[in-house]
PDB file of C-alpha atoms in Angstrom:
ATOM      1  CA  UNK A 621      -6.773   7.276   1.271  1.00  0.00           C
ATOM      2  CA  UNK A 622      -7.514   4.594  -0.995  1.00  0.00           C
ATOM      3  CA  UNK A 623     -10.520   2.761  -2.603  1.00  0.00           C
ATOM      4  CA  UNK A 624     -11.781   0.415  -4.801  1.00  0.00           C
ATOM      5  CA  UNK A 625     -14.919   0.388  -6.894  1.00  0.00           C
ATOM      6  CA  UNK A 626     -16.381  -2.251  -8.499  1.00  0.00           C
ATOM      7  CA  UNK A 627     -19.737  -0.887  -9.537  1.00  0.00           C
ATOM      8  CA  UNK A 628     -21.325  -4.176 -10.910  1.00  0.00           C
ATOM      9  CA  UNK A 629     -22.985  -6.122  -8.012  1.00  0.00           C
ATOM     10  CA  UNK A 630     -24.030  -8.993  -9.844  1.00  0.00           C
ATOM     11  CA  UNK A 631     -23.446 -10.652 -13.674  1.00  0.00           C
ATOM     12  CA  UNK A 632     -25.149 -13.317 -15.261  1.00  0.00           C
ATOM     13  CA  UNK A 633     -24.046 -14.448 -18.437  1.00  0.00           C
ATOM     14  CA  UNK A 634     -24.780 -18.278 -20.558  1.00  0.00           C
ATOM     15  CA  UNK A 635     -21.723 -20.412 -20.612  1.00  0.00           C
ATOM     16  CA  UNK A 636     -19.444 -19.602 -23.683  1.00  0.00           C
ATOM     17  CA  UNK A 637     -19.892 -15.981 -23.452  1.00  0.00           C
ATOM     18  CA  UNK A 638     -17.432 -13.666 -22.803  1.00  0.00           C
ATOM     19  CA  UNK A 639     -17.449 -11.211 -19.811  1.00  0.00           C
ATOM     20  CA  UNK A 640     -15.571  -8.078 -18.442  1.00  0.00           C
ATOM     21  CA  UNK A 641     -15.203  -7.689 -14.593  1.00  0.00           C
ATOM     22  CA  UNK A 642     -15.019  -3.342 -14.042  1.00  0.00           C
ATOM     23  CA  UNK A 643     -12.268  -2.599 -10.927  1.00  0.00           C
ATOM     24  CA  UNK A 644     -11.297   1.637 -10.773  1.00  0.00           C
ATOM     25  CA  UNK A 645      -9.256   2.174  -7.622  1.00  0.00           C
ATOM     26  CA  UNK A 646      -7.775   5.156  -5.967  1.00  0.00           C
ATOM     27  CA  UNK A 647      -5.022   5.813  -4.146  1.00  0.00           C
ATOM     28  CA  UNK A 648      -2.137   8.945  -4.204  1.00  0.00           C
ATOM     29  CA  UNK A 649       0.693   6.532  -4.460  1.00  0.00           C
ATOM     30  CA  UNK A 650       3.051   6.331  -7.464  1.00  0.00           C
ATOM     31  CA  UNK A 651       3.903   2.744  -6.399  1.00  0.00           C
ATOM     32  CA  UNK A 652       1.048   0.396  -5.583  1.00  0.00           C
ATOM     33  CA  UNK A 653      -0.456  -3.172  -6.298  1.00  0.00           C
ATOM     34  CA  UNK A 654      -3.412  -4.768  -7.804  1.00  0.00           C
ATOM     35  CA  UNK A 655      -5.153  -8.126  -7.086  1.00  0.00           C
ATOM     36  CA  UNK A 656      -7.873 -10.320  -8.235  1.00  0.00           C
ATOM     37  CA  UNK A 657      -9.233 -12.827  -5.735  1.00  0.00           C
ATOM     38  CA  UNK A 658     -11.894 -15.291  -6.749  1.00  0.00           C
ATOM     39  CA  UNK A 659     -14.685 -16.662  -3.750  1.00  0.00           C
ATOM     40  CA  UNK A 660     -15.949 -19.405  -4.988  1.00  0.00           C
ATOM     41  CA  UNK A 661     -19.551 -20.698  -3.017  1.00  0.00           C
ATOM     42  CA  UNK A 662     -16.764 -22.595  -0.204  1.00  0.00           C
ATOM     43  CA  UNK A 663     -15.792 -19.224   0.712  1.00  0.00           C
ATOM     44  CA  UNK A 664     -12.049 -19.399   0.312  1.00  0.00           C
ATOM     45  CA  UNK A 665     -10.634 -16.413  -1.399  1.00  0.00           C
ATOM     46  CA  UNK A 666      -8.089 -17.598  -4.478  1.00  0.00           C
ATOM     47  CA  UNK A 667      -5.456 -15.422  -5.347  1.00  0.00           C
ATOM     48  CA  UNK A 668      -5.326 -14.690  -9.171  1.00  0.00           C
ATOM     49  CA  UNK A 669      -2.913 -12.062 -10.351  1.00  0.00           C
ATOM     50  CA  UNK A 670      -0.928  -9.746  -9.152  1.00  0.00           C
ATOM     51  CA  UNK A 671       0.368  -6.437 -10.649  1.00  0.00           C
ATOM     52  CA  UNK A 672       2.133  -3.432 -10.251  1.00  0.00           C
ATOM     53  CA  UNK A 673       2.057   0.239 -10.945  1.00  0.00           C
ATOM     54  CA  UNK A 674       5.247   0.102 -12.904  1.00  0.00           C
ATOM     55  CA  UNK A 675       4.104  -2.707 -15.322  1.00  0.00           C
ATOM     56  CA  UNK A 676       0.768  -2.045 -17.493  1.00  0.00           C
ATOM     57  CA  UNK A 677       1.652  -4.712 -19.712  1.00  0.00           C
ATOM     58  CA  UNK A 678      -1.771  -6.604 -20.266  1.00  0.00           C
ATOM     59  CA  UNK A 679      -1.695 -10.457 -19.500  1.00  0.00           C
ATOM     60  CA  UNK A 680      -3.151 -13.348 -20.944  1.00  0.00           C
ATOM     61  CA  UNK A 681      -3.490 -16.802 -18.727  1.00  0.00           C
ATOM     62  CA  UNK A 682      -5.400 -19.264 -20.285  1.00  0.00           C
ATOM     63  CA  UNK A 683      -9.269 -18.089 -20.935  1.00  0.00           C
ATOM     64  CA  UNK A 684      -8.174 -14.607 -18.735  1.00  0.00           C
ATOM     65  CA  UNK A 685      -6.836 -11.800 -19.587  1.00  0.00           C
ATOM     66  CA  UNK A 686      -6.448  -8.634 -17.296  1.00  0.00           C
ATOM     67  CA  UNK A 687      -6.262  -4.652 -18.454  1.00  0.00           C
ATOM     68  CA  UNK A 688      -4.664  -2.367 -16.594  1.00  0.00           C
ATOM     69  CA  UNK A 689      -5.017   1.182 -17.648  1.00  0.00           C
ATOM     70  CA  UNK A 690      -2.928   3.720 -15.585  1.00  0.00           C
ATOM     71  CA  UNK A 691      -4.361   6.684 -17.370  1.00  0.00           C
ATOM     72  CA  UNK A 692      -7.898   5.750 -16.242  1.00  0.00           C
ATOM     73  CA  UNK A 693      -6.993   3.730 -13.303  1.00  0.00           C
ATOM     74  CA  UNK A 694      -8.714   1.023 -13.866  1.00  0.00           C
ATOM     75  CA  UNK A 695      -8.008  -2.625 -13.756  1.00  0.00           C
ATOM     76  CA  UNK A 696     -10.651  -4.664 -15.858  1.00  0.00           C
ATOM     77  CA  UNK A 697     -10.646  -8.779 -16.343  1.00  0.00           C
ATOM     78  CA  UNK A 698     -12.440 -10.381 -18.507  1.00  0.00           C
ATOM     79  CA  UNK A 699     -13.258 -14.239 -18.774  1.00  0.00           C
ATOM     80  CA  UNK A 700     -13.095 -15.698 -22.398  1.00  0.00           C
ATOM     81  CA  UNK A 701     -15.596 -18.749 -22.796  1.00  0.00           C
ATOM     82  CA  UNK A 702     -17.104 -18.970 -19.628  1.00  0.00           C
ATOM     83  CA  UNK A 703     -17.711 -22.012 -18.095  1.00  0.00           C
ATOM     84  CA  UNK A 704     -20.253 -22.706 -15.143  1.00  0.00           C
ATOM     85  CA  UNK A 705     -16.872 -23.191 -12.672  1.00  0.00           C
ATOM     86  CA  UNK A 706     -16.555 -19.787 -13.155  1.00  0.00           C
ATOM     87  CA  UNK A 707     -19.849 -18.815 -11.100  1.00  0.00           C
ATOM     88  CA  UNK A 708     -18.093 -16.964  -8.198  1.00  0.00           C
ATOM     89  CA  UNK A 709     -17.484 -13.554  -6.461  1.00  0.00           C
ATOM     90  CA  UNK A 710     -14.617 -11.621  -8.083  1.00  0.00           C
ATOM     91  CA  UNK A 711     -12.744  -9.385  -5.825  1.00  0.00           C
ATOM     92  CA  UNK A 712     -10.766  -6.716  -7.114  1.00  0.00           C
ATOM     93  CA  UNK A 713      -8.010  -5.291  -4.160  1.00  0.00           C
ATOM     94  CA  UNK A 714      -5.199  -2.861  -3.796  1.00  0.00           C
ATOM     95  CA  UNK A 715      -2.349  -2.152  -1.690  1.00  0.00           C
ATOM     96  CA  UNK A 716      -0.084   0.619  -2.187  1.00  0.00           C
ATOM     97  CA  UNK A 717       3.690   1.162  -0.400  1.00  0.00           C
ATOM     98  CA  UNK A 718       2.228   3.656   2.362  1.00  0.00           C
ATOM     99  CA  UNK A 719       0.171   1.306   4.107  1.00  0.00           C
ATOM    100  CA  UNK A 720       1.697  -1.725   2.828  1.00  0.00           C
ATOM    101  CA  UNK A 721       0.190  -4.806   4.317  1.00  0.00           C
ATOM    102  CA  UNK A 722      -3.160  -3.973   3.968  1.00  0.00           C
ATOM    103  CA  UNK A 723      -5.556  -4.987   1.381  1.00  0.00           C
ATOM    104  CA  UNK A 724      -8.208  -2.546   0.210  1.00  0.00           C
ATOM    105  CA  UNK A 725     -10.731  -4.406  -1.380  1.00  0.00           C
ATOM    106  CA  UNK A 726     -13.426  -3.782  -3.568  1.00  0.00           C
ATOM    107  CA  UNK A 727     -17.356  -4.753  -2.926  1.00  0.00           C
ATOM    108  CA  UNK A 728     -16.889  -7.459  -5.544  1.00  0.00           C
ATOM    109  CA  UNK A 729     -18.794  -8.854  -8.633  1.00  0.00           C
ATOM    110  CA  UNK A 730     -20.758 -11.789  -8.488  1.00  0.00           C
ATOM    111  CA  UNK A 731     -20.631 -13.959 -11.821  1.00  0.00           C
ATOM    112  CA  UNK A 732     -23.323 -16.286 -12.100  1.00  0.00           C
ATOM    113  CA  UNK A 733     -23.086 -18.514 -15.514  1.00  0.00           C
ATOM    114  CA  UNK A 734     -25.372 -20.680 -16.726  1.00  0.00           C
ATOM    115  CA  UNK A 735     -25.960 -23.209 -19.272  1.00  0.00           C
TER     116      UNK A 735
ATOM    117  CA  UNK B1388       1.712 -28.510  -0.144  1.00  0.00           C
ATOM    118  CA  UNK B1389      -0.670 -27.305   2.584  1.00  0.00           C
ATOM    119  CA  UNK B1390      -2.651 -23.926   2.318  1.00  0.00           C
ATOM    120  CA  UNK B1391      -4.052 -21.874   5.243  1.00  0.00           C
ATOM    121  CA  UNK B1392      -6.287 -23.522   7.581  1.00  0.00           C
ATOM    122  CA  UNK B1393      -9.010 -21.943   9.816  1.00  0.00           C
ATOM    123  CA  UNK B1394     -10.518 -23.627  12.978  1.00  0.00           C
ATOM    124  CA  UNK B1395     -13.353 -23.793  13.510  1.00  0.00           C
ATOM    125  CA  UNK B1396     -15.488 -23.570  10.297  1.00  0.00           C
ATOM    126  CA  UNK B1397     -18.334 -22.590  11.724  1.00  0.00           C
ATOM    127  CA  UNK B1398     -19.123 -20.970  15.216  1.00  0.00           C
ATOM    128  CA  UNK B1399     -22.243 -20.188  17.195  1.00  0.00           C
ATOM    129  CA  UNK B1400     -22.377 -18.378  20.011  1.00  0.00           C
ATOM    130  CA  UNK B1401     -24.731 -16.213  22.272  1.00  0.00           C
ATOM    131  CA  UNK B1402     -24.293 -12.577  22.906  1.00  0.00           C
ATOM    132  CA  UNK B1403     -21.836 -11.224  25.779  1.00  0.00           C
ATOM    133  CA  UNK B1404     -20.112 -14.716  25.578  1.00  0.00           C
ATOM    134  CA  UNK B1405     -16.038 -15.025  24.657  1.00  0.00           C
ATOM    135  CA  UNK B1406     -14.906 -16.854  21.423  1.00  0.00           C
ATOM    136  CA  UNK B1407     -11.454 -17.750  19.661  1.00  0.00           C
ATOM    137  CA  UNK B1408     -11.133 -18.128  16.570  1.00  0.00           C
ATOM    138  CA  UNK B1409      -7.507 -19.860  15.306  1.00  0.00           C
ATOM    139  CA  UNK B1410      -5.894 -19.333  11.996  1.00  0.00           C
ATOM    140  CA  UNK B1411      -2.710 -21.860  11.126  1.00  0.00           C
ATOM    141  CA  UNK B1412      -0.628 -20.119   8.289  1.00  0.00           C
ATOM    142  CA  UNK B1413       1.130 -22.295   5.043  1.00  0.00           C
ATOM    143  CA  UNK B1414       3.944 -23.429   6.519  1.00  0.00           C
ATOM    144  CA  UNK B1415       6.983 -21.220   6.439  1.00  0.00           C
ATOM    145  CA  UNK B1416       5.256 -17.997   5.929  1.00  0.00           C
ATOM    146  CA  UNK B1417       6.192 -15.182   8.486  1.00  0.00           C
ATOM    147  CA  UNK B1418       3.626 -12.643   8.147  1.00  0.00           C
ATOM    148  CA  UNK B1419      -0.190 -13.892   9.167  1.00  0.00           C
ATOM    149  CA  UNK B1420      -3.106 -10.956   8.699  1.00  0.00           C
ATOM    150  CA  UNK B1421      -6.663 -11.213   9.747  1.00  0.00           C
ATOM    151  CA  UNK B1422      -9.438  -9.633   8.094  1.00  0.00           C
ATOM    152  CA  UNK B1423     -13.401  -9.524   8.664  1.00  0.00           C
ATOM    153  CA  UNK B1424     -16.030 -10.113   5.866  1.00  0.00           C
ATOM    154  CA  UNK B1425     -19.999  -9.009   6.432  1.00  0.00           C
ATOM    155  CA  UNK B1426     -22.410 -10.444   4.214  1.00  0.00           C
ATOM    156  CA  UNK B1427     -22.036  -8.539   0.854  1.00  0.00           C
ATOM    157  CA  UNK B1428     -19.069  -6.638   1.418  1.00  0.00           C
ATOM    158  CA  UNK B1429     -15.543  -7.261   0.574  1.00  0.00           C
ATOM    159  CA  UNK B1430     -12.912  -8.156   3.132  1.00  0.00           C
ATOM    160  CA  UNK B1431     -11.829  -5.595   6.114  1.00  0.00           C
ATOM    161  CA  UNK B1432      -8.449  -5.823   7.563  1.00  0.00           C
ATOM    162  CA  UNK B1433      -8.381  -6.176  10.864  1.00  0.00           C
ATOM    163  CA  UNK B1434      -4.465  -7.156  11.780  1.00  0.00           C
ATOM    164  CA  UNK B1435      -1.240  -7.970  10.797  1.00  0.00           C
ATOM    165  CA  UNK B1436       1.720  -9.995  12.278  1.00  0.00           C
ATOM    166  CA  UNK B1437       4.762  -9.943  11.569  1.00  0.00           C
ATOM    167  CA  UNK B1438       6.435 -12.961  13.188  1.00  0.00           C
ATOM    168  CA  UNK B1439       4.980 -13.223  16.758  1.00  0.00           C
ATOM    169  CA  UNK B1440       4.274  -9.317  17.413  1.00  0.00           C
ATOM    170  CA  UNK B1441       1.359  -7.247  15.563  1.00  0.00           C
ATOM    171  CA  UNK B1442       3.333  -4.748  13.203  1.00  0.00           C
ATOM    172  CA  UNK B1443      -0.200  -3.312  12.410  1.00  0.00           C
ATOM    173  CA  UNK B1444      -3.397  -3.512  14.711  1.00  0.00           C
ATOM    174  CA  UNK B1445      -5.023  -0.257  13.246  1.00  0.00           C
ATOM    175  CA  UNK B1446      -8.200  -2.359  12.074  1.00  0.00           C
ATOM    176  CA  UNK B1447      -9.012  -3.749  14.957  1.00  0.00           C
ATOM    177  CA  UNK B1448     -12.432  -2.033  15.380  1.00  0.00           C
ATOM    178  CA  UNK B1449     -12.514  -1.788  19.559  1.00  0.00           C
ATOM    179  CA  UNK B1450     -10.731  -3.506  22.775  1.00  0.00           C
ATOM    180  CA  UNK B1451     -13.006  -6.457  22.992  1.00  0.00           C
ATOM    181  CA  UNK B1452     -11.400  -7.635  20.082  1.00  0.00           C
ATOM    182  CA  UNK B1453      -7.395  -9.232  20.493  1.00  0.00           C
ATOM    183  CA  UNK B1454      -5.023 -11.286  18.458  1.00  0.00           C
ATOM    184  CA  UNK B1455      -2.038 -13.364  19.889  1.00  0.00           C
ATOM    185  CA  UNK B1456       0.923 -14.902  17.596  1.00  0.00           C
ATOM    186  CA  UNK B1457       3.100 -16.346  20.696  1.00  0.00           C
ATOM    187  CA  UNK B1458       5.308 -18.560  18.670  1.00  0.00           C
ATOM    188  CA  UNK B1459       5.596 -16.908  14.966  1.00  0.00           C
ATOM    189  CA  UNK B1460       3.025 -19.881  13.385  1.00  0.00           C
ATOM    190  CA  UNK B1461      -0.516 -20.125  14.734  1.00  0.00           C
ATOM    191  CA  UNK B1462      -2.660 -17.362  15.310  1.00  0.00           C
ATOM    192  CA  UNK B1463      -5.737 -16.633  17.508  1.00  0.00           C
ATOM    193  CA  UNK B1464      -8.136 -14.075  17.367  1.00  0.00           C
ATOM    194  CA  UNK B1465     -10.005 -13.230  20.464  1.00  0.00           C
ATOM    195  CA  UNK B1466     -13.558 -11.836  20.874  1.00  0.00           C
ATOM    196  CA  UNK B1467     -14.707 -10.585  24.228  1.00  0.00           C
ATOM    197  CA  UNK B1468     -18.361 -10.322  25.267  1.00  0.00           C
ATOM    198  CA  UNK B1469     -19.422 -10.872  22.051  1.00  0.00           C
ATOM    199  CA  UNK B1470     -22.350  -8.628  19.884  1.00  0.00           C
ATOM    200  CA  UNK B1471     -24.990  -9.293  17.217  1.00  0.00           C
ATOM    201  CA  UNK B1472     -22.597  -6.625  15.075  1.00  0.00           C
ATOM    202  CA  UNK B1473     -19.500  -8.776  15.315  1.00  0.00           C
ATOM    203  CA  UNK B1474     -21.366 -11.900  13.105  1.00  0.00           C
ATOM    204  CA  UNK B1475     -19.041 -12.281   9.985  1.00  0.00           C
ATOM    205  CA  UNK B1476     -16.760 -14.252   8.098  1.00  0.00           C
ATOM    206  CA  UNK B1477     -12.890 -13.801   9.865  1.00  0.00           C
ATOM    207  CA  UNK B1478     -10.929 -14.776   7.069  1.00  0.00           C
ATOM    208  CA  UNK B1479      -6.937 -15.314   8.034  1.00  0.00           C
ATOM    209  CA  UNK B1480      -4.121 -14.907   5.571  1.00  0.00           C
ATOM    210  CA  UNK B1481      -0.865 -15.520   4.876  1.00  0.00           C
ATOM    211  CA  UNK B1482       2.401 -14.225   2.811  1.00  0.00           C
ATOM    212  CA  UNK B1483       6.065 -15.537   2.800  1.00  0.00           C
ATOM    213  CA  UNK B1484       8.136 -12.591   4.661  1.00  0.00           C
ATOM    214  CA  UNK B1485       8.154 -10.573   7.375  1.00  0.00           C
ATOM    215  CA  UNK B1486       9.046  -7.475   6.287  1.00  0.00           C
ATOM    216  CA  UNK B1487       7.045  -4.254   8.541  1.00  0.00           C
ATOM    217  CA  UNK B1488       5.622  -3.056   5.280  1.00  0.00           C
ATOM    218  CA  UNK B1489       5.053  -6.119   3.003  1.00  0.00           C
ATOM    219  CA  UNK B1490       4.162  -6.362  -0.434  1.00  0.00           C
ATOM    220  CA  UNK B1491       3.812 -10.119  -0.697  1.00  0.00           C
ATOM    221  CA  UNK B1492       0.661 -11.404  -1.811  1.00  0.00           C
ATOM    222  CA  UNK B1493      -1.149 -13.069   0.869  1.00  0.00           C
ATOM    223  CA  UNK B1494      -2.920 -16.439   0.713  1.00  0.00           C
ATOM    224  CA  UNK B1495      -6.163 -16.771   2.316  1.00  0.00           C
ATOM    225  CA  UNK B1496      -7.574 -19.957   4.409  1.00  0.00           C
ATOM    226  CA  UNK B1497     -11.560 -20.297   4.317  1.00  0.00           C
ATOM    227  CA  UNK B1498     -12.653 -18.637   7.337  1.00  0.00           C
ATOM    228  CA  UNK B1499     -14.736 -18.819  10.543  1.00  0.00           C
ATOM    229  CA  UNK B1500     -18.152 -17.998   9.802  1.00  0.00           C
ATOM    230  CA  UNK B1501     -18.764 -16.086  13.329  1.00  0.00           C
ATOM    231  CA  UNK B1502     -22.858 -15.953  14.213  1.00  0.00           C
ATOM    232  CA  UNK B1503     -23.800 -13.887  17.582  1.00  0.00           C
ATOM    233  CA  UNK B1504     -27.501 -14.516  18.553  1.00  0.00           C
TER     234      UNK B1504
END
């Protein structure tokens, strides 16, 4: 089976600040796939990144940056210099090769940032 | 060009009554997936298509509930004598190929918010 964990409900940060979105997932796959989605107040989920199992090179876009750690199986994102448009629900998600077309996600991590 | 669209936005309706929700896919895109979001949780899959026929109906939580793809673009998702329990968000999504077990990352429209009274 598989599962993601994203054990903070709820961040609040002031605008500029740096913060780190936790995601640990499980699954007994050796070949699998990990997702950020954003929710945004509209409701829409916005696809953000996409990696896989074979590839824990960390990646930079802009004020993100994502860390995936195989050894701890975790994948962590952190916003640089947050801005108010940031103030969302971050969804972490998986999908591995057994059940492939299925999502797993996470409970998310709502970002609230002020000024 | 044009992302996932999901009619209607919003829908009210009154317990034991029938409702269809409809889910039109970016254009092109073979494989269409419905999922279910209650308040505070993260999305639940509920289907997946592969062209017109469901490769995957496992999340489909009971036989009131029934998806139709009949020509490989626009989706519906059918609700029979609706419950209080079934009040969510349906969110649809989309992905480029059709492939039984696909990888693709899917693109998501802004859902139906379902409310049963």
């Amino acid at each position: 089976a598989q599962k993601v964990t994203q054990a903070q409900t709820e961040i609040s940060v002031v605008e500029k600040e740096d913060v780190t979105l936790d995601c640990v997932y499980e699954t007994r796959d050796t070949t699998y796939y990990l997702f950020w989605y954003k929710q945004p107040p509209s409701g829409e989920l916005v696809f953000l990144i996409r990696r896989n199992s074979f590839d824990e090179q960390n990646e930079i876009s802009g004020r993100y940056s994502w860390n995936f750690q195989k050894s701890t199986s975790s994948f962590n994102f952190t916003i640089t210099a947050s801005q108010v448009v940031d103030s969302a629900v971050y969804f972490c998600a998986l999908l591995n090769t057994g059940t492939a077309s299925k999502l797993t996600f996470g409970t998310g991590t709502r970002l609230q940032v002020t000024l | 060009g044009a992302g996932v669209s999901q009619t209607p936005s919003n829908k009210v309706t009154e317990k034991g009554k029938y409702v269809e929700l409809r889910c039109d896919p970016i254009s092109g895109h073979t494989a269409l997936y419905w999922y279910r979001q209650s308040l505070g949780q993260g999305p639940e899959f509920l289907i997946y298509f592969q062209g017109t026929g469901a490769a995957d109906d496992s999340g489909l939580p009971n036989d009131r509930f029934f998806a139709v793809r009949p020509e490989g673009s626009v989706s519906t998702l059918k609700i029979q004598r609706t419950e209080r329990g079934d009040s969510a968000v349906y969110l649809c999504a989309s992905s480029p190929t059709g492939a039984r077990r696909s990888t693709d990352t899917q693109y998501f429209g802004p859902g139906t918010r379902l409310t049963v009274l």
